[in-house]
XYZ file of C-alpha atoms in Angstrom:
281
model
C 6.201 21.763 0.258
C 3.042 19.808 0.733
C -0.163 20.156 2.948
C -0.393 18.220 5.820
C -3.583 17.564 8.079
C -3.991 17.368 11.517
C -7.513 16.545 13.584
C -8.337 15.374 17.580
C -8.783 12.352 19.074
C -13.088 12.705 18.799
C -13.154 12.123 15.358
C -12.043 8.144 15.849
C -10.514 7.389 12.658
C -9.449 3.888 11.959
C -5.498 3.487 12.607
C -5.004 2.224 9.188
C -6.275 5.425 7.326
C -4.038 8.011 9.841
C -1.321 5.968 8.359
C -2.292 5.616 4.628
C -2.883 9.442 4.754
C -0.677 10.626 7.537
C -2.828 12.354 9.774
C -1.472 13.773 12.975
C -3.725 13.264 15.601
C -3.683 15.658 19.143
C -5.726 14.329 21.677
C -8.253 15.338 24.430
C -7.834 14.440 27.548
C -10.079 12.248 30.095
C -10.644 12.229 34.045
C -11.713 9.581 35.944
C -11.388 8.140 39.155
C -8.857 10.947 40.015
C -6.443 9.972 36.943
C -5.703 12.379 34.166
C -5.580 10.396 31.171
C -4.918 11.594 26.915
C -7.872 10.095 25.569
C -5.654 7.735 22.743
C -3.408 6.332 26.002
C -6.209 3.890 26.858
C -8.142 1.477 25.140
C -11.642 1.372 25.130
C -12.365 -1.475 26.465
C -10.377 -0.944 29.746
C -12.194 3.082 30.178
C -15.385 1.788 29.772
C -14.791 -1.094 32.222
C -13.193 1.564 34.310
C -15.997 3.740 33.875
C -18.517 1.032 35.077
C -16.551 0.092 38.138
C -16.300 3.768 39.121
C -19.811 4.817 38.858
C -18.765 7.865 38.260
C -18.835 10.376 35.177
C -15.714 11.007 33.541
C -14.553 14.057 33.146
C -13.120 15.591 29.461
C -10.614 18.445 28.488
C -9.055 19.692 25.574
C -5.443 18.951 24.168
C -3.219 20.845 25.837
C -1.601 24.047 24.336
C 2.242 21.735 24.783
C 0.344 19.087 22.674
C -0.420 21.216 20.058
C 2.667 23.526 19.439
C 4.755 19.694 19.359
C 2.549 18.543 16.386
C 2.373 21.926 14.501
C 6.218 22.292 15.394
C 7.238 18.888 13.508
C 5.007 19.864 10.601
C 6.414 23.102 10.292
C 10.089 22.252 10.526
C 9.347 20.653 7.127
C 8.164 24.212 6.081
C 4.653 21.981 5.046
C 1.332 23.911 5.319
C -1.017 23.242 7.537
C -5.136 21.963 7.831
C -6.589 21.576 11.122
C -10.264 20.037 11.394
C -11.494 20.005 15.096
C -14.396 19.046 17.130
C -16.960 21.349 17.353
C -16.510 25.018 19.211
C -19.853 24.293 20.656
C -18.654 21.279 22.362
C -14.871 21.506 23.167
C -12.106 24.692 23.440
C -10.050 22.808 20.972
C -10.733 24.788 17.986
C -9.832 27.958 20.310
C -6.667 26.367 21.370
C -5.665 25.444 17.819
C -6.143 28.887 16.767
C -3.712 30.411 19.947
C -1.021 27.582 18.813
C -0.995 28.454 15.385
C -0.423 32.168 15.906
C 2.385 31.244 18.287
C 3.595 28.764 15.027
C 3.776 31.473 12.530
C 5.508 34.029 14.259
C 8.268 31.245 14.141
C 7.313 29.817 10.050
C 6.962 30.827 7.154
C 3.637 28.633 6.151
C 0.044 28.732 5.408
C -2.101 27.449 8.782
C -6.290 27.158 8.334
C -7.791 26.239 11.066
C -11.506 24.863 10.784
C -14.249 24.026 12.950
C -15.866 21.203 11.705
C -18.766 21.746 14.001
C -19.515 17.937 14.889
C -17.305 15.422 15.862
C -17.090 11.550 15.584
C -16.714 10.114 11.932
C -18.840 12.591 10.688
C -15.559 14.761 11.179
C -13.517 11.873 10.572
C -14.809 11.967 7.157
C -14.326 15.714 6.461
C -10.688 15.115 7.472
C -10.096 12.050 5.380
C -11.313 13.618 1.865
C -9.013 16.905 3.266
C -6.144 14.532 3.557
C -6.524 12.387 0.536
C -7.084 15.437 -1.967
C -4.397 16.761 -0.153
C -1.793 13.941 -0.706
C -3.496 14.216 -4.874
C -1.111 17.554 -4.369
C -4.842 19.728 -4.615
C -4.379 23.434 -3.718
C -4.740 25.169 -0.070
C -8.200 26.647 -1.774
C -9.072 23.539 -3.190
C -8.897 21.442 0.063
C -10.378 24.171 1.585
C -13.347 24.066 -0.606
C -13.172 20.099 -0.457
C -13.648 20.221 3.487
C -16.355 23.180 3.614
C -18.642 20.887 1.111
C -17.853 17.907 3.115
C -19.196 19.585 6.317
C -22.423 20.268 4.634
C -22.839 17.306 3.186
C -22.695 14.952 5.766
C -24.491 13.634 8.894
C -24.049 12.166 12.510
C -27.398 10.676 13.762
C -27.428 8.151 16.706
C -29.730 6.895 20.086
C -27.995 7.460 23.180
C -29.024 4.427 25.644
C -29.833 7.037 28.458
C -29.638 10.841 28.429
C -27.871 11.314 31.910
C -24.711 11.141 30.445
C -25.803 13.895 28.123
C -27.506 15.875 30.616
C -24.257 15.428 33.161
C -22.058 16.563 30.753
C -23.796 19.781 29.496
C -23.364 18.720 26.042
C -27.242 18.091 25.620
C -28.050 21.064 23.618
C -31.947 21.390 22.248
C -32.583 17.712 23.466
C -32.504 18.924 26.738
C -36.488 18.970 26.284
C -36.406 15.246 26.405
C -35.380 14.993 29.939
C -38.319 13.877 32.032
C -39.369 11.458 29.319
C -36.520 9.310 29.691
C -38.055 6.149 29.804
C -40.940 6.856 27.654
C -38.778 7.620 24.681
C -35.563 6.501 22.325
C -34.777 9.737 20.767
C -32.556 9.931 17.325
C -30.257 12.671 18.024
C -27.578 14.752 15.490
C -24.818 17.166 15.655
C -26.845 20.492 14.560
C -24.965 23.622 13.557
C -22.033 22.227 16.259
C -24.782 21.305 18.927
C -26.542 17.978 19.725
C -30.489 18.603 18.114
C -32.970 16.109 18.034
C -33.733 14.287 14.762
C -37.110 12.419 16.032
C -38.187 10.443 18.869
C -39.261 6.446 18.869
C -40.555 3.979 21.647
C -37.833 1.343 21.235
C -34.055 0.485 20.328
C -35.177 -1.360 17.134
C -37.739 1.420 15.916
C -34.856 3.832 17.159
C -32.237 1.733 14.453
C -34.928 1.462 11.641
C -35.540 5.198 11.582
C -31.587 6.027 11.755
C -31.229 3.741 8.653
C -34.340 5.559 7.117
C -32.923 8.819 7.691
C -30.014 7.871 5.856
C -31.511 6.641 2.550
C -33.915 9.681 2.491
C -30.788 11.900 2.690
C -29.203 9.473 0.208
C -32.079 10.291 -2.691
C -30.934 11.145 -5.880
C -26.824 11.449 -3.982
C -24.236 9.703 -4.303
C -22.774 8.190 -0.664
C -19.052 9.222 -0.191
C -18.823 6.709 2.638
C -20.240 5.872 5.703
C -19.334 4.024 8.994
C -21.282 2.412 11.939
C -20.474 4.134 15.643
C -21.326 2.015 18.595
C -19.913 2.715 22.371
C -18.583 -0.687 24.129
C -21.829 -2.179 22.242
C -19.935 -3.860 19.438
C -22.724 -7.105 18.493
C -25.569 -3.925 17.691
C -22.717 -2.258 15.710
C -22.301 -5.297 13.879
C -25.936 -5.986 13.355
C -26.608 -2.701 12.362
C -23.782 -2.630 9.925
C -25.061 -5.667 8.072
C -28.445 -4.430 7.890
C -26.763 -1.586 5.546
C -24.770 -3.833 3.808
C -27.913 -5.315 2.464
C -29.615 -2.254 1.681
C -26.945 -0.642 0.354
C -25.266 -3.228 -1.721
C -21.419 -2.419 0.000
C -19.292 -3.408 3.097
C -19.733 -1.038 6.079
C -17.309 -0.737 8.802
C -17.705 -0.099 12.385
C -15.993 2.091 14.477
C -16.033 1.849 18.940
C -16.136 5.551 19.923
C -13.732 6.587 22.435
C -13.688 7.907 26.679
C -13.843 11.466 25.627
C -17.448 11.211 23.535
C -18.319 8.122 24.697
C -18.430 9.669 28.217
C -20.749 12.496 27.348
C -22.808 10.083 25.345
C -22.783 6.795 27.209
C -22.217 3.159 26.555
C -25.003 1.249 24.637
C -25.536 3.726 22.248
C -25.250 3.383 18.489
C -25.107 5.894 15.555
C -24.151 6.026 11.805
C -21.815 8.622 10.488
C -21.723 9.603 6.468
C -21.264 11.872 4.014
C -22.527 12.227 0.084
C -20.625 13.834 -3.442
């Protein structure tokens, strides 16, 4: 019997670690233009294009409850235990649905089920669920991987610069930054995933004072710690991803990936913007 983990589509891990670690993956759901699309159906690159051409907002949901019971269903078959890490309550009814799923799983198997709300999203939870998974393929305890991803959530960070905040505002997902509408064009705010709701970090005059700050956030949470890993978010702006990754490269001395962001956040948060996602030991 081993422990097997399972996130949502929002946290945007790269293929290649679902694989190494065999994560199953349920995904949200996006609505545009009148078509009902799971969020890992369509690339990137053809939503945002979409998205543009529509000049519309798109229009999110949650896995369905079908999606769910399938994935939990195959795992349990097995009579392997189960970790789910989800987006944020706060932000989606995921976590909610998980929880009705699994009680409809264990009336049917015999196995262990935690569900956990990781209270952000992106690679910030992408991160919690890759240390769950690889301490979990070590053969580490349910308690042990529970403890793992609990530490993980606290010691990590999302921070990022939205472009514009209408795609923020439009989606309700604003949160305390809502106090920054009506200075839209006077500001570049740095914005974070705060107890599982977006909070404002700081607020700049420009895109490259908005980047600078972001990295200097990270080294001042860095002091003294050691980085677990970290990874460069940009949505359909791929050349500032890149420039920003190299940037940290050189400051701190290791490659750094980058990672496009998907049609379910990158429709509440809007192309152009940028972000770094990490954690420290």
């Amino acid at each position: 019997m081993a422990i097997k983990i399972v996130t949502d589509s929002t946290s945007y891990i790269p293929k290649k670690y679902l694989e190494k670690y065999d994560i199953s993956v349920v995904s949200l759901n996006i609505l545009l233009k009148n078509t009902n699309r799971r969020e890992t159906s369509i690339s990137n690159q053809t939503f945002y294009k979409e998205m543009e051409e529509a000049k519309e907002f798109a229009v999110s949901s949650q896995p369905t409850p079908e999606e769910f019971y399938d994935v939990f269903d195959k795992i349990a078959k097995n009579g392997d235990d189960i970790v789910g890490i989800f987006i944020s309550s706060e932000m989606s009814g995921t976590y909610s649905t998980a929880n009705l799923v699994k009680n409809m799983i264990l009336e049917k198997y015999d196995i262990n089920i935690e569900i956990i709300d990781s209270r952000t999203n992106c690679m910030q939870m992408g991160f919690v669920v890759l240390e769950a998974a690889k301490h979990a393929k070590f053969g580490k305890s349910m308690n042990e991987i529970l403890d793992i991803t609990n530490n993980t959530i606290k010691n990590s960070r999302f921070v990022f610069s939205p472009s514009v905040l209408d795609y923020l505002k439009k989606g309700g997902r604003i949160g305390s930054a809502s106090a920054l509408i009506g200075n839209l064009f006077q500001i570049k705010p740095i914005l974070t995933v705060n107890n599982g709701k977006t909070d404002v970090l700081a607020k700049v005059r420009t895109k490259k004072k908005a980047v600078s700050t972001m990295i200097d956030i990270l080294m001042n949470d860095l002091k003294e710690k050691e980085l677990g890993g970290v990874i460069v978010h940009h949505i359909n702006c791929e050349e500032d991803g890149l420039t920003l990754a190299k940037t940290l490269e050189e400051k701190l001395n290791m490659k750094v990936d980058i990672q496009d962001i998907g049609p379910v956040i990158g429709s509440h948060v809007g192309p152009g913007s940028i972000g770094i996602a990490y954690f420290w030991k």
